[in-house]
Amino acid sequence: MEGGDAEQTLRFAVLGPVRAWRGDAELDLGPGKQRAVLAVLLLTANRPVPASRIVDAVWDDAPPANGTNVVQKYVAGLRRVLEPDRSPRAPSRVLTLEDGGYRLNVADLDAQTFESLVRSAESRRRDDDADGAALQLRRAVQLWQGQPLAGLSGRWFETARQRLGEGHATAWESLAEIELELGLYAGLASELSLLVEEYPGREGLRAALMLALYRSGRQVEALAAYRDAQRYLGDEFGVDPGARLQELHQRILASDPSLTPAAPSTAAESTPDPDERPAEYIPASLPLPAAPAAHGPPPFSSPPYSPPPHSGPPYSGPPYSSPPFHPPPNGPPLSGGPPVHVAALGPPPRPTASRVYVWMKAILLAAIPLFTCGTGTWVVIGYLAVRRRSLLNAVSAILYATFTVMLVIWVLQLDYVESEPPLVASDLLAFPGLFVSPFVGAVHTFVLALTDFRRPPWALAEAADLSAQMDRMRALQILTYHPHMALELRIGRPDLPRWFGDGGLIDVNAAPEYVLARVPCLTFEQITRLMLDREMHGPYQSVHDLVRRHPDLRTNYSALHRLVVIRTPTGATYDHGTDG
């Protein structure tokens, strides 16, 4: 094959891991630094890049002493991969050397295709072709296969990743706005829930999520989405939501009739022509997964199982199979059910404490200072200080204890004579203990107890849920940036002995059947299909990949994102040994 033919059949992807294909075969791009050099050339495709800029991007603050020679070595390796049939003395036509530096001639790059589809959608929208614009944007966002430039680190790649992410979020905001105008809101809420977690600072995505939930008849969840936005923006930036979100919140509270959904568009829901669908950046030897159904609500139960078609070779990557099935000693039975609502996986509803319960508690505690003549005030205030973790109340408890000690000292020095002795200065020691501790202490105790017990004891469940969320965030960060460490910590494997808490995450690529059965949004039939599919077609690369291969899971998209770890195999395996 000549260099020109190779150039025509080469395809590249950066909207996910950096990958390349020649025809239907994926290419082995070599070591990590060589992939990084290719990524720099791809992000500046069809333009010359000086070797010094490649060194700065790939090696950041620790460049090699002979950086230009190292870049030349990796460029030579890329030429062998991209043009294997090129004669050693023949000039390269794919990766050329010009006066300005190295130039990679790229005809098919997913990032360029994405930008082209977005521009086409903007043009169609200006021409009042909302259906066509929605179709183009939907094709654009389907090109994303996870985090762009996955596995590459450094300031240059972080900047590029942020730029690509901004384009991704902007495209989704436009798509959500158009589909909401067309009345295609039924299947949009689950996708937006995931995107809000990925881009929490984008108020446009949050507004679209609120509107999609409201139009789906889920007003309470729409209001909860606003509270989440308010809490996030306040905690992270110390600001309130913008005017757009606040106005939408007030309109939802008032059930504004103008928010009533429009009639669904039949044109946009029709299946696009196969020739117009974007080429997936996956090996053509593997069958393309079925595209998600129309934007209407997906079924709440799995269709009858039938093995997925498999025309290519079986998966031959790193071993990623489950351990032999053995039911846990105290685990739940392997059973499924209809998927639960996403809200069921959130914090439990906070019940309202009984007013009688609160007042009785406050009265009983306030009676202790009175019945003990103030000697027990410091104990009650100290208990409430510990319960509330209040330094001010702890100081008050110490002060009440001091009054009690002063009273005891005064009592011990009294001379019991029949005649009435005159008052002396030492008698003033008794005043705080006789009057302040019992009466002021009773009022103080009553006020503290009344406000403290308005927070019922079962509020601990909310604290536990918050702790689990923190554990999940920590585990997901480790999984993203240190995948080998995640394997050592056995994140997502509750069936293995471990000491690290991951907040209930489950790795669908490795967990056995009975562990997957604990995910409330998976039925037994879905679990069976999921496990067979991962054996035939390889492990799932992301949540997007999981839902794309199993469209019926779209109903619980957000729940799967929170509770299921999706791991790309890296050649490492779990340690199934027991902890000593």
XYZ file of C-alpha atoms in Angstrom:
580
model
C 0.000 0.000 0.000
C 1.410 3.394 -0.938
C 1.613 6.299 1.477
C -1.201 8.141 -0.269
C -3.573 5.197 0.062
C -2.640 4.825 3.707
C -3.465 8.457 4.272
C -6.902 7.988 2.731
C -7.795 5.113 5.050
C -6.327 6.419 8.310
C -8.777 7.492 11.011
C -7.885 9.150 14.304
C -9.707 9.801 17.566
C -8.942 12.105 20.491
C -12.452 12.411 21.989
C -11.594 9.620 24.390
C -8.306 7.675 24.404
C -5.943 8.590 21.570
C -6.541 5.912 18.921
C -5.951 5.315 15.227
C -7.255 2.881 12.601
C -6.225 1.876 9.138
C -9.399 0.667 7.534
C -10.988 -1.676 10.070
C -7.835 -2.482 12.049
C -6.821 -0.494 15.101
C -3.156 0.464 15.203
C -0.770 -0.089 18.084
C 0.494 3.429 18.737
C 3.354 2.342 20.951
C 4.475 3.710 24.333
C 2.784 6.536 26.198
C 5.188 9.291 25.118
C 4.753 8.308 21.492
C 0.978 8.547 21.919
C 1.454 11.963 23.512
C 3.514 13.155 20.535
C 0.764 11.914 18.219
C -1.861 13.720 20.309
C 0.007 17.034 19.943
C 0.227 16.537 16.181
C -3.471 15.607 15.974
C -4.612 18.675 17.901
C -2.608 20.826 15.475
C -3.486 18.657 12.468
C -2.461 19.786 8.981
C -0.202 22.485 10.449
C 3.553 22.351 11.111
C 4.538 22.058 14.778
C 8.097 22.878 15.918
C 9.895 20.134 17.826
C 10.441 22.528 20.736
C 6.683 22.962 21.143
C 6.197 19.188 21.139
C 8.835 18.874 23.870
C 7.125 21.551 25.993
C 3.721 19.882 25.596
C 4.778 16.285 26.237
C 7.442 16.703 28.924
C 6.078 19.860 30.581
C 8.618 21.115 33.174
C 10.990 18.146 32.853
C 12.202 18.082 29.227
C 14.929 15.614 28.245
C 18.407 16.958 27.589
C 18.237 16.046 23.891
C 14.553 16.785 23.397
C 14.722 17.291 19.630
C 16.379 13.907 19.106
C 13.819 12.195 21.343
C 10.967 13.755 19.353
C 12.645 12.605 16.147
C 12.792 9.044 17.520
C 9.072 9.025 18.349
C 8.193 10.566 14.982
C 10.104 7.762 13.278
C 8.139 5.240 15.338
C 4.846 6.880 14.350
C 5.822 6.790 10.680
C 6.455 3.048 10.920
C 3.009 2.585 12.492
C 1.088 4.884 10.151
C 2.895 3.857 6.939
C 4.157 0.305 7.428
C 4.565 -0.327 3.686
C 6.582 2.820 3.015
C 10.137 2.295 1.827
C 12.708 3.519 4.387
C 14.169 5.915 1.820
C 10.828 7.159 0.525
C 9.548 10.451 1.993
C 6.572 10.226 4.289
C 3.287 11.594 2.995
C 1.390 11.337 6.286
C 3.888 12.789 8.777
C 6.131 15.227 6.956
C 8.977 17.501 8.052
C 8.719 21.102 6.865
C 10.517 24.332 7.651
C 8.096 25.065 10.487
C 8.298 21.610 12.053
C 6.464 18.295 11.821
C 3.114 18.219 10.028
C 0.562 15.395 10.349
C -1.774 15.261 7.352
C -5.134 14.158 8.728
C -8.264 13.610 6.674
C -10.450 11.932 9.308
C -10.277 13.113 12.941
C -13.229 12.840 15.303
C -12.579 16.288 16.830
C -12.712 17.890 13.376
C -15.864 15.937 12.536
C -17.397 17.123 15.806
C -16.688 20.778 15.037
C -17.991 20.371 11.487
C -21.261 18.856 12.715
C -21.695 21.638 15.284
C -21.171 24.305 12.612
C -23.655 22.520 10.357
C -26.193 22.451 13.200
C -25.745 26.185 13.806
C -26.317 26.858 10.114
C -29.462 24.731 10.029
C -30.778 26.402 13.146
C -30.317 29.825 11.576
C -32.347 28.502 8.635
C -35.156 27.498 11.068
C -34.432 23.794 10.512
C -34.652 22.706 14.154
C -35.052 19.025 13.297
C -31.931 19.006 11.147
C -29.960 20.946 13.747
C -30.953 18.482 16.465
C -29.925 15.550 14.267
C -26.508 17.075 13.533
C -25.863 17.868 17.193
C -26.955 14.393 18.255
C -24.498 12.913 15.767
C -21.784 15.232 17.094
C -22.133 14.327 20.768
C -22.252 10.617 19.907
C -18.637 10.892 18.747
C -17.453 11.264 22.341
C -16.099 8.061 23.864
C -15.238 9.341 27.333
C -12.749 11.896 28.618
C -10.793 13.433 25.730
C -7.077 12.628 25.598
C -7.608 10.049 28.325
C -4.412 8.957 30.031
C -2.342 11.995 29.008
C -1.229 14.411 31.721
C 0.429 17.808 31.735
C -0.603 21.441 31.507
C -0.771 21.479 27.720
C -3.086 18.470 27.601
C -5.202 19.782 30.484
C -5.728 23.034 28.581
C -6.638 21.136 25.420
C -8.938 18.833 27.396
C -10.692 21.825 28.940
C -11.146 23.446 25.523
C -12.627 20.276 24.056
C -14.852 19.875 27.103
C -16.192 23.402 26.703
C -17.156 22.587 23.137
C -18.815 19.370 24.276
C -20.840 21.135 26.975
C -21.851 23.941 24.603
C -23.036 21.416 22.010
C -25.112 19.622 24.643
C -26.648 22.907 25.796
C -27.682 23.698 22.224
C -28.981 20.162 21.679
C -30.993 20.221 24.902
C -32.476 23.612 24.048
C -33.532 22.460 20.578
C -34.956 19.117 21.708
C -36.909 20.830 24.473
C -38.357 23.170 21.865
C -39.316 20.133 19.783
C -40.928 18.419 22.773
C -38.290 15.669 22.959
C -37.891 15.809 26.722
C -38.750 12.247 27.776
C -35.300 10.717 27.355
C -33.339 13.924 27.868
C -33.431 14.182 31.662
C -31.305 11.076 32.268
C -28.613 12.281 29.848
C -28.575 15.761 31.361
C -28.261 14.338 34.887
C -24.946 12.771 33.906
C -23.761 15.888 32.107
C -24.542 18.116 35.099
C -22.252 15.936 37.196
C -19.565 16.150 34.516
C -19.928 19.931 34.044
C -21.391 21.175 37.344
C -20.670 24.837 36.631
C -22.704 25.008 33.389
C -25.955 26.722 34.331
C -27.324 26.116 30.840
C -27.227 22.350 31.396
C -28.829 22.741 34.821
C -31.625 24.891 33.387
C -32.264 22.335 30.644
C -32.338 19.531 33.234
C -34.870 21.412 35.379
C -37.107 22.070 32.375
C -36.845 18.474 31.111
C -37.788 17.126 34.543
C -40.687 19.559 34.878
C -42.081 18.716 31.452
C -41.795 15.020 32.298
C -44.135 15.554 35.253
C -41.313 15.480 37.835
C -41.735 18.912 39.399
C -40.278 17.899 42.770
C -37.095 16.638 41.124
C -36.862 19.823 39.065
C -36.943 21.863 42.279
C -34.383 19.498 43.831
C -32.118 20.093 40.816
C -32.279 23.826 41.537
C -31.360 23.235 45.176
C -28.386 21.149 44.040
C -27.254 24.011 41.797
C -27.726 26.517 44.609
C -25.734 24.377 47.027
C -22.901 23.714 44.567
C -22.491 27.337 43.462
C -22.646 28.541 47.059
C -20.128 26.012 48.366
C -17.665 26.262 45.477
C -17.859 29.934 44.488
C -19.900 31.694 47.163
C -22.483 32.931 44.652
C -26.160 32.351 43.977
C -27.512 30.834 40.741
C -27.835 33.238 37.841
C -30.942 35.154 36.884
C -31.934 32.501 34.335
C -31.993 29.682 36.871
C -33.715 31.812 39.501
C -36.434 32.875 37.064
C -36.991 29.283 35.924
C -37.164 28.175 39.561
C -39.888 30.725 40.317
C -41.855 29.729 37.211
C -41.694 26.052 38.187
C -42.852 26.906 41.708
C -45.780 28.811 40.221
C -46.524 26.047 37.653
C -46.245 28.599 34.865
C -48.487 27.459 31.954
C -45.905 28.742 29.456
C -43.617 25.885 30.532
C -46.098 23.366 29.137
C -44.259 21.076 26.709
C -44.716 21.446 23.019
C -46.002 18.639 20.834
C -43.222 16.176 19.951
C -41.733 16.517 16.506
C -42.142 13.431 14.365
C -39.434 14.471 11.960
C -36.671 14.462 14.520
C -37.834 11.194 16.008
C -37.692 9.347 12.740
C -34.687 7.124 12.221
C -32.027 8.953 10.210
C -30.757 7.531 6.985
C -27.916 5.088 7.655
C -25.658 6.958 5.258
C -26.041 10.138 7.337
C -25.056 8.565 10.632
C -21.575 9.483 11.896
C -18.883 6.867 11.655
C -18.160 5.519 15.111
C -14.507 5.722 16.069
C -14.263 2.071 16.963
C -12.798 -0.851 15.052
C -15.034 -1.832 12.188
C -14.304 -5.495 12.943
C -16.602 -5.160 15.927
C -20.298 -4.731 15.216
C -21.661 -1.261 15.729
C -23.941 -1.160 18.771
C -27.546 -0.420 18.211
C -28.319 3.276 18.313
C -30.599 4.436 21.100
C -34.247 4.437 20.291
C -36.187 7.598 19.571
C -36.322 10.224 22.223
C -39.443 8.835 23.816
C -39.243 7.135 27.193
C -37.480 3.756 27.029
C -39.228 0.662 28.344
C -39.030 -0.056 32.063
C -38.235 -3.711 31.569
C -35.703 -5.466 29.440
C -36.774 -7.033 26.149
C -36.440 -10.799 25.789
C -32.777 -11.648 25.666
C -31.131 -12.618 22.432
C -27.344 -12.823 22.001
C -25.936 -9.742 20.255
C -24.612 -10.255 16.731
C -20.894 -10.797 16.575
C -19.264 -10.810 13.184
C -15.708 -9.983 14.192
C -13.093 -11.940 16.116
C -13.661 -12.581 19.801
C -12.233 -10.157 22.327
C -8.549 -10.888 22.847
C -7.563 -8.117 25.217
C -6.450 -8.426 28.828
C -8.357 -10.944 30.909
C -11.245 -9.273 32.654
C -13.557 -12.087 33.630
C -15.535 -12.470 36.808
C -14.546 -14.957 39.509
C -16.633 -18.113 39.731
C -20.095 -17.461 41.044
C -20.660 -18.254 44.675
C -23.454 -16.609 46.633
C -22.343 -14.410 49.520
C -23.036 -15.659 53.037
C -25.326 -12.800 53.941
C -25.906 -11.158 50.592
C -29.259 -10.656 48.949
C -30.612 -13.323 46.615
C -29.918 -12.934 42.947
C -33.132 -11.389 41.852
C -34.146 -8.445 39.784
C -37.048 -6.145 39.517
C -38.200 -3.115 37.677
C -35.652 -0.320 37.745
C -36.159 2.144 40.512
C -36.354 5.869 40.079
C -33.082 7.743 40.291
C -34.326 9.732 43.281
C -34.620 6.514 45.269
C -30.832 6.288 45.282
C -30.383 9.735 46.791
C -30.639 10.786 50.430
C -33.688 9.462 52.262
C -36.480 11.980 52.794
C -36.012 13.902 55.998
C -39.022 13.319 58.242
C -40.417 16.047 60.438
C -39.893 15.572 64.160
C -43.035 15.508 66.276
C -43.614 18.805 68.052
C -44.728 16.985 71.188
C -41.517 14.953 71.133
C -39.373 18.084 70.784
C -41.159 20.036 73.518
C -41.148 17.129 75.970
C -37.407 16.654 75.487
C -36.750 20.350 76.021
C -38.943 20.533 79.161
C -37.361 17.455 80.744
C -33.840 18.741 80.180
C -34.766 22.222 81.430
C -36.149 20.675 84.629
C -32.760 19.231 85.568
C -31.216 22.594 86.605
C -34.300 23.418 88.691
C -34.574 20.087 90.511
C -30.823 19.926 91.203
C -30.716 23.547 92.445
C -28.301 24.404 89.653
C -25.706 21.737 90.464
C -26.633 19.703 87.380
C -26.762 22.610 84.932
C -23.179 22.199 83.774
C -23.784 18.529 82.981
C -26.772 19.264 80.713
C -25.107 22.212 78.973
C -21.955 20.145 78.510
C -23.975 17.330 76.935
C -25.639 19.749 74.509
C -22.261 21.361 73.742
C -20.807 17.990 72.765
C -23.910 17.108 70.753
C -23.828 20.424 68.884
C -20.009 20.592 68.768
C -20.253 24.146 70.093
C -17.227 25.782 71.708
C -19.364 28.617 73.113
C -21.674 26.185 74.892
C -18.650 24.283 76.199
C -17.380 27.524 77.763
C -20.859 28.052 79.255
C -20.747 24.560 80.772
C -17.376 25.344 82.374
C -18.810 28.584 83.769
C -21.823 26.774 85.263
C -19.444 24.208 86.778
C -17.461 27.070 88.334
C -20.657 28.465 89.875
C -21.395 25.033 91.346
C -17.906 24.793 92.870
C -18.293 28.270 94.370
C -21.622 27.243 95.910
C -20.100 24.111 97.421
C -17.229 26.132 98.912
C -19.679 28.591 100.438
C -21.772 25.792 101.949
C -18.718 24.096 103.471
C -17.538 27.251 105.230
C -20.881 28.059 106.874
C -21.000 28.101 110.681
C -24.339 26.759 111.814
C -25.251 29.037 114.768
C -28.664 29.894 116.077
C -28.207 33.640 115.640
C -28.475 35.148 112.168
C -24.944 36.117 111.094
C -24.486 39.313 109.106
C -23.802 39.038 105.367
C -20.152 39.078 104.437
C -18.311 39.362 101.107
C -17.846 35.598 100.883
C -21.602 35.174 100.747
C -21.503 36.633 97.246
C -19.934 33.348 96.134
C -23.277 31.681 96.600
C -25.254 34.088 94.415
C -24.331 32.596 90.985
C -24.834 29.064 92.234
C -28.147 29.809 93.983
C -29.784 31.958 91.303
C -27.875 31.931 87.988
C -27.276 28.183 87.670
C -30.842 26.981 88.383
C -32.962 29.695 86.749
C -30.780 31.125 83.983
C -29.463 27.615 83.349
C -32.998 26.262 82.969
C -33.875 28.879 80.358
C -30.544 28.330 78.596
C -31.083 24.561 78.541
C -34.656 24.898 77.281
C -33.654 27.128 74.359
C -30.729 24.912 73.366
C -32.746 21.705 73.637
C -35.666 23.155 71.694
C -33.458 24.099 68.755
C -31.262 20.999 68.975
C -33.996 18.378 68.939
C -35.752 19.942 65.982
C -33.085 17.997 64.116
C -34.324 14.434 64.602
C -31.966 11.562 65.446
C -32.529 9.965 62.069
C -30.723 12.910 60.461
C -27.673 10.672 60.914
C -28.846 8.875 57.768
C -28.235 12.060 55.805
C -24.746 12.349 57.277
C -24.044 8.736 56.331
C -25.243 9.389 52.783
C -23.039 12.475 52.546
C -20.080 10.414 53.779
C -20.801 7.791 51.104
C -20.892 10.500 48.436
C -17.510 11.793 49.620
C -16.104 8.256 49.476
C -17.460 7.837 45.932
C -15.873 11.095 44.779
C -12.522 10.116 46.291
C -12.678 6.653 44.712
C -13.601 8.060 41.289
C -10.649 10.468 41.434
C -8.297 7.585 42.204
C -9.874 5.562 39.396
C -9.432 8.418 36.912
C -5.850 9.392 37.687
C -4.383 6.235 39.261
C -6.129 3.181 37.743
C -3.491 0.731 38.975
C -3.937 2.013 42.521
C -7.691 1.550 42.096
C -7.066 -2.109 41.308
C -4.874 -2.495 44.385
C -7.523 -0.854 46.580
C -10.170 -3.111 44.957
C -12.476 -0.212 44.204
C -15.804 -1.454 42.910
C -15.258 -4.969 44.263
C -17.295 -5.443 47.472
C -16.945 -9.213 46.961
C -13.207 -9.012 47.754
C -11.654 -8.348 51.185
C -10.515 -4.741 51.388
C -10.079 -1.821 53.772
C -10.768 1.128 51.445
C -14.309 2.511 51.336
C -15.585 3.496 47.887
C -19.130 4.556 48.776
C -20.811 1.504 47.261
C -19.301 1.590 43.771
C -19.524 -1.596 41.710
C -17.287 -2.472 38.763
C -19.528 -3.978 36.084
C -16.482 -5.182 34.164
C -15.310 -7.535 36.917
C -17.932 -7.926 39.655
C -19.726 -11.300 39.848
C -23.448 -11.773 39.339
C -24.569 -11.476 42.941
C -22.743 -8.138 43.329
C -24.364 -6.726 40.197
C -27.701 -7.875 41.602
C -27.269 -5.345 44.407
C -27.561 -2.484 41.913
C -31.271 -1.690 42.213
C -31.571 -0.469 38.622
C -30.444 -3.771 37.056
C -32.772 -6.710 36.526
C -31.627 -10.327 36.423
C -32.218 -10.407 32.669
C -30.144 -7.261 32.160
C -27.322 -8.651 34.305
C -27.217 -11.853 32.256
C -27.120 -9.911 29.001
C -24.523 -7.499 30.378
C -22.135 -10.265 31.432
C -22.445 -12.162 28.157
C -21.945 -8.973 26.171
C -18.759 -8.054 28.030
C -17.374 -11.565 27.409
C -18.134 -11.425 23.674
C -17.258 -7.806 22.879
C -14.809 -6.909 25.619
C -15.147 -4.720 28.710
C -17.148 -1.506 28.750
C -15.066 1.597 28.193
C -17.356 4.147 29.874
C -20.897 4.759 31.048
C -21.655 6.077 27.571
C -20.425 2.793 26.121
C -22.535 0.756 28.567
C -25.731 2.647 27.757
C -24.976 2.627 24.048
C -24.632 -1.167 24.055
C -27.721 -1.557 26.261
C -30.161 1.248 25.331
C -32.794 0.018 27.802
C -30.554 1.261 30.655
C -31.085 4.895 29.656
C -33.868 5.155 32.215
C -31.340 4.796 35.029
C -28.422 6.594 33.386
C -27.708 8.845 36.377
C -28.041 5.984 38.853
C -25.544 3.881 36.898
C -23.111 6.788 36.785
C -23.204 7.130 40.565
C -23.145 3.491 41.561
C -21.250 1.644 38.839
C -17.535 1.892 38.152
C -16.691 1.577 34.467
C -13.057 0.597 34.085
C -10.934 0.433 30.937
C -8.621 -2.574 31.349
C -4.974 -1.571 31.612
C -3.386 -4.982 31.765
C -3.504 -5.148 35.534
C -5.675 -7.605 37.401
C -7.295 -7.728 40.783
C -5.526 -9.443 43.649
C -8.042 -12.060 44.772
C -6.052 -13.054 47.832
C -7.333 -12.502 51.325
C -6.023 -9.833 53.617
C -3.932 -11.030 56.473
